[in-house]
XYZ file of C-alpha atoms in Angstrom:
565
model
C 0.171 -0.015 0.204
C 1.354 3.592 -0.576
C 1.946 6.289 1.861
C -0.656 8.082 0.190
C -3.188 5.205 0.712
C -2.229 4.429 4.169
C -2.819 7.974 5.172
C -6.090 7.687 3.571
C -7.817 4.883 4.918
C -6.601 6.259 8.376
C -8.404 9.603 7.604
C -5.091 11.452 7.981
C -3.764 13.660 4.877
C -0.309 12.696 3.416
C 2.743 14.526 3.464
C 4.768 16.029 5.601
C 2.214 17.333 7.918
C 0.122 13.867 8.228
C 1.526 13.906 11.846
C -0.905 17.240 12.843
C -3.561 15.747 10.448
C -3.672 12.337 12.900
C -3.281 14.884 16.078
C -6.337 16.915 15.011
C -8.411 14.672 13.588
C -8.094 12.079 16.037
C -7.816 14.333 19.164
C -10.383 17.107 17.984
C -13.608 16.590 16.867
C -15.841 19.572 15.707
C -18.608 20.845 14.219
C -19.077 22.780 10.513
C -20.953 25.874 10.783
C -20.783 29.238 9.688
C -21.808 32.039 12.110
C -23.499 35.118 10.490
C -23.007 38.195 11.475
C -25.385 40.545 12.829
C -28.616 41.211 10.510
C -32.020 42.580 11.400
C -34.632 39.813 11.898
C -38.292 39.681 12.367
C -39.057 39.627 15.878
C -42.403 37.776 14.774
C -41.215 34.913 14.038
C -37.698 34.680 16.391
C -37.108 34.697 20.187
C -35.356 37.389 21.639
C -33.015 38.183 24.497
C -35.908 39.919 25.901
C -38.225 37.207 26.827
C -36.339 36.063 30.202
C -35.949 32.949 31.948
C -34.651 31.923 35.170
C -32.086 29.765 33.404
C -30.360 29.411 30.207
C -28.481 26.112 29.146
C -25.551 27.532 26.523
C -24.461 24.641 24.480
C -21.534 24.594 22.120
C -21.776 21.113 20.244
C -19.107 19.304 18.093
C -17.875 19.091 14.517
C -20.927 19.444 11.843
C -23.288 20.184 14.228
C -24.064 23.563 14.730
C -27.007 25.912 13.814
C -26.871 26.727 10.193
C -26.938 30.184 8.255
C -30.674 29.226 7.666
C -31.416 28.338 11.397
C -34.209 31.216 12.889
C -31.415 32.954 15.461
C -31.909 34.791 18.954
C -32.444 38.392 18.548
C -30.852 40.922 20.913
C -32.908 43.331 22.074
C -32.617 45.418 18.731
C -33.834 42.837 16.744
C -30.367 42.113 15.738
C -29.712 38.272 15.171
C -27.080 36.874 17.633
C -25.465 33.817 17.173
C -27.651 31.154 18.535
C -30.595 29.302 17.722
C -33.231 28.054 20.687
C -33.122 24.236 20.811
C -36.678 24.483 19.269
C -35.159 25.862 15.906
C -32.138 23.787 16.162
C -31.211 20.331 17.227
C -27.845 18.462 18.221
C -28.675 14.598 18.672
C -25.871 14.296 21.183
C -26.649 17.319 23.336
C -30.044 17.428 23.439
C -30.245 14.964 25.761
C -28.353 16.646 28.134
C -29.351 20.490 27.536
C -33.302 19.596 26.944
C -33.838 17.254 30.046
C -34.428 20.371 32.599
C -37.421 21.504 30.603
C -39.886 19.244 31.499
C -39.025 19.465 35.565
C -39.863 23.291 35.243
C -42.466 25.888 34.249
C -42.817 25.994 30.541
C -41.420 29.642 30.660
C -38.716 28.994 33.271
C -36.240 27.279 31.207
C -34.208 27.414 27.764
C -31.389 25.842 25.372
C -29.582 27.342 23.067
C -26.947 26.516 20.449
C -24.010 29.213 19.752
C -23.636 29.008 15.715
C -20.186 28.780 15.180
C -17.368 27.979 11.877
C -17.195 24.628 13.423
C -14.614 22.862 11.407
C -11.580 22.911 11.115
C -10.144 25.637 8.732
C -8.722 26.277 11.151
C -9.440 24.186 14.373
C -7.874 27.548 16.887
C -9.768 30.240 14.068
C -13.273 27.993 15.028
C -12.828 27.383 18.597
C -11.396 31.135 18.887
C -14.877 32.685 17.229
C -16.688 29.906 19.189
C -15.632 31.172 22.271
C -16.212 35.117 21.343
C -20.111 33.752 20.081
C -20.525 32.275 22.992
C -19.512 34.820 25.857
C -21.672 37.184 23.745
C -24.599 35.847 23.586
C -24.361 35.403 27.083
C -23.371 39.093 27.444
C -26.364 40.182 25.335
C -28.713 37.730 27.763
C -27.854 39.291 30.865
C -27.604 42.675 30.202
C -31.733 42.237 29.244
C -32.341 39.353 31.947
C -30.045 40.691 34.750
C -31.542 37.427 37.321
C -30.852 34.783 34.484
C -28.344 31.734 35.089
C -26.437 30.213 33.394
C -25.286 26.864 32.050
C -22.460 25.824 29.901
C -22.681 22.335 28.140
C -19.632 21.671 25.216
C -18.963 18.371 23.379
C -15.607 18.064 21.034
C -14.702 20.663 19.701
C -17.593 22.503 21.550
C -16.056 20.987 24.664
C -12.670 23.147 24.062
C -14.656 26.129 23.707
C -17.101 25.742 27.029
C -13.770 25.780 28.792
C -12.478 28.797 27.171
C -15.571 30.442 27.749
C -15.772 29.195 31.095
C -12.045 30.197 32.116
C -12.916 33.410 30.474
C -15.752 33.935 33.162
C -14.071 32.189 36.123
C -11.148 34.186 36.090
C -12.893 37.876 35.493
C -12.470 40.758 38.050
C -15.080 42.942 38.851
C -14.547 46.690 37.760
C -15.143 49.716 40.037
C -18.981 49.497 40.073
C -19.062 46.001 40.566
C -19.862 44.502 37.125
C -17.878 41.633 34.770
C -16.941 41.838 31.302
C -19.030 38.712 29.877
C -21.725 37.665 32.983
C -21.029 37.495 36.535
C -19.532 34.359 37.761
C -22.199 33.649 40.658
C -24.924 33.347 38.003
C -22.927 30.865 35.974
C -24.355 27.519 38.123
C -22.880 24.958 36.548
C -20.388 23.488 33.088
C -20.678 20.853 31.522
C -17.769 19.135 29.408
C -17.769 16.474 27.504
C -14.057 15.330 25.516
C -11.935 17.529 27.289
C -9.554 18.878 25.252
C -7.823 20.711 27.863
C -8.144 18.385 31.106
C -4.695 18.664 32.987
C -3.017 14.963 33.656
C -4.697 13.346 37.027
C -7.489 15.852 37.197
C -11.087 14.116 38.590
C -14.415 14.382 36.723
C -15.185 17.754 39.045
C -12.058 20.542 39.520
C -12.055 22.180 42.065
C -14.820 20.481 43.938
C -14.566 19.029 47.703
C -15.121 15.739 46.398
C -13.005 15.874 42.679
C -13.891 12.178 41.573
C -17.547 12.039 42.826
C -19.519 14.746 42.697
C -19.801 18.881 41.585
C -20.250 21.290 45.400
C -24.347 21.061 45.069
C -25.243 18.268 43.682
C -24.699 14.979 46.270
C -25.322 12.385 43.821
C -22.271 10.632 43.526
C -20.918 10.023 39.561
C -19.429 6.955 40.655
C -16.962 5.701 43.708
C -13.808 5.205 41.889
C -10.901 7.799 42.061
C -8.842 6.616 39.943
C -8.734 9.295 36.916
C -8.939 9.012 33.551
C -5.091 7.930 31.799
C -3.331 11.179 30.242
C -4.230 14.565 29.464
C -6.071 16.666 27.084
C -4.989 17.271 23.541
C -4.806 20.907 23.624
C -3.032 21.994 26.896
C -2.240 25.494 25.833
C -5.335 26.963 27.029
C -5.764 24.036 29.618
C -5.776 23.746 32.951
C -7.879 22.428 36.278
C -8.160 25.813 37.232
C -11.712 27.723 36.793
C -11.442 30.373 38.767
C -14.821 31.607 40.349
C -16.169 28.418 38.542
C -14.108 25.676 41.049
C -16.623 22.912 41.984
C -19.080 23.679 39.543
C -17.763 21.996 36.535
C -17.741 18.535 35.140
C -15.455 17.489 32.954
C -16.221 14.201 31.488
C -12.799 12.265 30.184
C -13.163 8.599 28.626
C -10.087 6.341 28.618
C -9.106 5.551 24.791
C -10.607 8.943 24.075
C -7.114 10.569 22.403
C -9.024 14.267 22.706
C -8.742 13.811 26.604
C -6.867 11.110 27.714
C -3.397 11.228 25.410
C -0.772 10.073 27.115
C 2.657 11.947 28.807
C 6.116 11.853 26.618
C 4.417 12.038 23.308
C 6.263 15.700 22.294
C 6.566 14.829 18.612
C 2.439 14.227 18.406
C 1.942 17.252 20.696
C 4.457 19.108 18.109
C 2.001 17.603 15.536
C -0.860 18.691 17.485
C -0.013 22.512 17.576
C 0.993 22.673 13.947
C -2.499 20.772 12.844
C -4.697 23.847 14.978
C -3.381 26.453 12.330
C -3.839 24.289 9.237
C -6.794 23.675 7.118
C -6.995 20.524 7.963
C -10.627 20.178 6.024
C -8.867 20.812 2.491
C -5.977 18.702 3.815
C -7.871 15.674 4.755
C -10.209 16.056 1.784
C -7.180 16.869 -0.919
C -4.021 15.743 -0.057
C -1.204 18.497 0.354
C -2.198 21.204 -3.064
C -0.893 24.335 -3.995
C -3.916 26.321 -2.733
C -3.542 24.569 1.060
C 0.138 24.173 0.649
C 1.004 27.548 0.987
C -1.020 28.079 4.265
C 0.965 24.968 5.636
C 4.372 26.892 4.410
C 3.230 29.881 5.955
C 2.617 28.266 9.376
C 5.699 26.100 9.514
C 7.792 29.101 8.454
C 6.385 31.279 11.193
C 7.073 28.743 14.146
C 10.925 28.267 12.734
C 10.914 32.112 12.413
C 9.505 32.465 16.221
C 12.054 29.244 17.504
C 14.936 31.003 16.560
C 13.927 34.759 17.602
C 13.020 32.956 20.905
C 16.385 31.482 21.353
C 18.194 34.660 20.279
C 16.755 35.951 22.890
C 17.203 33.523 25.575
C 20.690 34.559 26.800
C 23.624 31.579 27.395
C 20.768 29.441 25.942
C 23.465 26.607 24.714
C 24.427 26.057 28.072
C 20.826 25.340 28.892
C 19.116 23.033 29.563
C 15.999 23.687 26.920
C 16.240 21.750 23.426
C 15.346 22.738 20.042
C 11.845 20.694 20.655
C 11.308 22.439 23.742
C 11.339 25.515 21.806
C 9.633 24.042 19.058
C 6.495 23.146 21.391
C 6.287 26.690 22.755
C 6.130 28.619 19.663
C 3.686 26.404 17.482
C 1.508 26.891 20.193
C -0.924 28.932 19.045
C -1.577 31.137 21.858
C 2.320 32.237 21.947
C 3.041 35.408 22.101
C 6.613 36.501 20.721
C 8.388 38.440 23.813
C 10.110 41.533 23.767
C 13.937 40.595 22.559
C 16.974 43.163 23.426
C 19.073 43.609 20.205
C 21.870 42.172 19.982
C 24.534 44.432 18.724
C 28.123 43.414 16.965
C 30.726 45.406 18.671
C 33.461 43.775 16.830
C 35.947 45.968 15.558
C 37.477 43.226 13.129
C 36.394 39.970 11.578
C 37.912 38.139 14.115
C 36.242 35.675 17.096
C 36.341 37.302 20.424
C 36.843 34.010 23.044
C 32.952 35.059 24.229
C 31.712 34.757 20.949
C 33.188 31.094 20.577
C 32.185 30.353 23.972
C 28.499 28.896 22.637
C 30.622 25.946 20.406
C 32.210 24.592 23.101
C 28.615 23.671 24.610
C 27.424 22.293 21.014
C 28.200 18.516 21.916
C 26.940 18.245 25.066
C 24.011 20.595 23.347
C 23.553 17.926 20.982
C 23.447 14.881 23.649
C 20.490 16.907 25.426
C 18.637 17.006 22.155
C 19.640 13.200 21.283
C 18.317 12.230 24.752
C 15.262 14.680 25.308
C 13.677 13.426 21.933
C 13.672 9.832 23.315
C 12.775 10.620 26.963
C 10.043 12.866 25.837
C 8.877 10.037 23.160
C 8.463 7.090 24.927
C 4.516 6.930 24.078
C 4.327 8.345 20.700
C 5.127 5.022 18.778
C 2.512 2.896 20.617
C -0.019 5.871 19.977
C 0.361 5.833 16.866
C 0.652 1.843 16.830
C -2.801 1.644 18.866
C -4.787 3.091 15.674
C -5.777 6.311 17.279
C -8.229 7.355 14.457
C -10.630 3.996 15.272
C -9.663 4.355 18.530
C -10.871 7.551 19.513
C -13.566 8.239 16.551
C -13.877 4.396 14.878
C -16.999 3.653 12.404
C -20.477 4.258 13.103
C -19.521 6.114 16.782
C -17.527 3.252 17.988
C -14.801 5.059 19.174
C -14.055 6.165 22.839
C -15.097 9.431 21.728
C -18.616 8.495 22.281
C -18.749 6.764 25.364
C -20.457 9.435 27.202
C -23.536 8.084 26.042
C -22.985 4.750 27.303
C -20.626 4.493 30.090
C -22.500 3.163 32.861
C -21.088 0.134 34.832
C -23.196 -0.005 37.795
C -20.705 -3.636 39.327
C -18.062 -0.566 38.605
C -19.790 1.699 41.047
C -21.034 4.126 38.133
C -24.817 3.797 37.738
C -25.373 6.357 35.230
C -24.080 7.480 32.269
C -21.809 10.675 31.967
C -24.612 12.866 29.920
C -27.467 11.080 32.181
C -25.476 12.744 35.548
C -24.930 15.568 33.548
C -28.711 16.073 32.757
C -29.981 15.001 36.261
C -27.418 17.757 37.400
C -28.432 20.723 35.197
C -32.328 19.509 35.983
C -31.684 20.358 39.775
C -29.667 23.543 38.878
C -32.389 24.477 36.909
C -34.961 23.584 39.327
C -33.658 26.040 42.075
C -33.712 28.810 39.835
C -37.360 28.981 39.132
C -37.314 28.717 42.871
C -35.481 32.070 43.045
C -33.264 29.741 45.858
C -29.171 30.887 45.910
C -26.803 28.350 44.645
C -26.715 26.031 47.262
C -23.514 23.716 48.306
C -24.339 21.540 50.456
C -27.658 20.322 49.004
C -28.750 16.833 48.703
C -30.577 15.915 45.652
C -33.928 14.327 46.174
C -33.623 10.890 45.413
C -37.260 10.713 43.435
C -36.132 13.777 41.236
C -32.984 11.764 40.065
C -34.684 8.744 39.435
C -37.458 10.727 37.317
C -34.905 12.428 34.963
C -33.073 9.600 34.520
C -36.044 7.254 33.158
C -37.351 10.178 31.451
C -33.661 10.987 29.833
C -33.578 6.804 28.675
C -37.345 6.054 27.894
C -37.281 7.178 23.759
C -34.497 5.845 21.570
C -32.499 8.345 19.650
C -34.314 8.989 16.176
C -31.369 7.864 12.934
C -32.851 10.359 10.589
C -30.742 12.026 8.685
C -32.898 15.652 8.866
C -34.908 16.794 10.940
C -38.249 19.220 10.647
C -38.958 21.512 13.330
C -41.754 22.872 13.530
C -42.858 25.827 16.117
C -46.262 25.508 17.909
C -48.296 28.583 17.160
C -47.561 30.961 20.303
C -49.967 33.628 21.099
C -49.310 35.781 24.630
C -52.198 37.541 25.905
C -51.683 41.033 27.299
C -52.780 42.299 30.778
C -51.779 45.334 32.274
C -50.529 44.592 35.514
C -49.197 41.216 34.246
C -44.819 40.653 34.952
C -45.188 37.377 33.348
C -46.760 36.655 29.799
C -48.675 33.546 29.317
C -47.662 31.189 26.775
C -50.567 29.266 25.447
C -47.959 26.792 23.249
C -47.074 25.481 26.528
C -50.723 23.669 26.457
C -50.398 22.633 22.969
C -46.724 21.671 22.885
C -45.679 17.998 22.915
C -42.655 17.229 25.255
C -40.543 14.306 23.501
C -38.575 12.418 26.518
C -34.744 12.745 25.237
C -32.314 9.980 25.290
C -28.573 9.395 26.551
C -28.222 6.506 25.379
C -26.001 6.709 22.435
C -27.282 8.024 19.499
C -27.054 5.527 15.951
C -25.449 7.419 13.117
C -27.415 5.944 10.200
C -26.622 4.370 7.181
C -25.211 7.219 4.823
C -24.169 9.175 8.096
C -20.928 9.043 10.275
C -20.656 12.550 11.457
C -21.995 14.005 14.559
C -23.565 16.636 12.484
C -27.211 15.381 11.940
C -30.326 16.570 13.644
C -33.110 14.803 15.472
C -36.591 16.133 15.646
C -35.869 18.234 19.087
C -37.788 18.580 22.173
C -40.488 21.027 21.680
C -40.094 23.774 24.921
C -41.991 26.395 25.419
C -40.531 30.124 23.799
C -41.960 32.162 25.925
C -40.388 33.599 29.050
C -40.319 34.290 32.471
C -39.961 38.080 33.054
C -38.101 39.762 36.035
C -38.783 43.135 36.767
C -39.026 45.219 39.831
C -42.257 47.023 38.429
C -45.357 45.751 37.059
C -44.586 45.388 33.474
C -47.386 45.632 30.015
C -46.792 42.494 27.804
C -47.117 42.425 24.582
C -49.590 40.319 22.279
C -48.034 38.704 20.027
C -48.979 36.245 17.592
C -46.391 34.099 15.333
C -46.758 31.005 13.501
C -43.072 29.627 13.097
C -42.551 26.567 10.737
C -38.790 26.357 10.232
C -37.367 23.167 8.396
C -33.830 23.299 8.790
C -31.270 20.157 7.598
C -28.221 19.672 8.808
C -25.459 18.334 6.372
C -22.912 15.932 7.577
C -19.204 17.847 7.095
C -17.041 15.309 5.717
C -19.280 11.748 5.626
C -15.629 10.170 6.110
C -14.733 11.546 9.621
C -17.174 11.455 13.036
C -15.822 14.008 14.462
């Protein structure tokens, strides 16, 4: 078999950048969507951030699984479209079971779930994730400005998990301004964050970083996730923005990782693959995966590699006595190849020699060359002890695999009662979000000591496992005609949609792809929840009368039929 055929079989682009494609394709599975810019939308046919809810879950899904430009969008207070859609207008078969679960346990107007639109592709990965972070934070800002009492949960999976992690870290590490305000949202209003396949997970971290019991439960939800205290192997594949410190959100994070899912459990000592991942995050992997190395995408590869090489030599030049130090050239490459790397200010080197002769001081670094070469060789071997085993383990099939059989999809099927884990990760997350939504509806402050009612937990678990997941390649979403009746002294709109809407109990069983579907981008018929809000006001408000019949048929097309995520 030719090298090109070998790489194509494993979904890895051929050429010198093959390790980068391997690292990204098998380590970060992400969605295919384009976030639209601001535009004025017909508020009769859309939902506005001014329609307040007690709690809103902001979800970011994976590759090929995000609202498209044609999906009805949430609008801001001025009627401008935001990069997000309600779960009644867009459906993610992977995240719906988690994000929609609370709706059945609270009043129709109390809870809403939105999906963030972002360019969830691999052109490039870093650009897509950065845009996703900006879009998610913008949506949360707009909701908070109109509804300051609304609480938030954040849910992310695959590439969307990286977005969710970065948003959570941004929120948790904010500093209040002189008036007590925050640039994104008040961290106290973010009650829970759920991350499936956490690409930024730190080595040895339990599922609940910062919690009192990091292996058992997040603070405030005294339902045990598991009895064991052994973390998943390894660490996340994207460490530049990772870690276990979420600042003010510590204890409110659920970061689920399955052994064998290399997005979050990549072993230590694979520095060459780490370098490949860093490079791959900056390349147009979609084009390389589809077309191989061409003149068009080759220019992008050359620019990225050239910039990394330039930064490496600049870094060495700016480091005094680098030849005498222990830092290897591979260490430098790992540092400067990280997309988050920002070159420091370098000190200009002035040549004060009066002639072409080489002084003793100028010669001295050469004396360290043999020792430096020895360190380079030893360092290369020591930091790559697991590189060959990982490559030989067929990382693509181990992590992704055909028909969603890889470990990247374990979170919907990983219950093991005999091993002290009675719920799947998605079931556990759904039960937790349900409790948070109930607390928000009751107006209770975030309670870090409350024990969930066993009956409620059982009801949620039964609910989210009751209905098999459809496998249709497209979904038709129809909104029920909504009529709000205005009364001059009412602060809470009443919505007849809640009486006529049919709520389909979501499932957290692993969704089964259709025969022609490998990507998670296929949408299923979503759970219908009321779009009418509970408006929180300090004084009586006049509720407008709005009659709107919404009928939308978004169709999500798989991004790359030959690759799941």
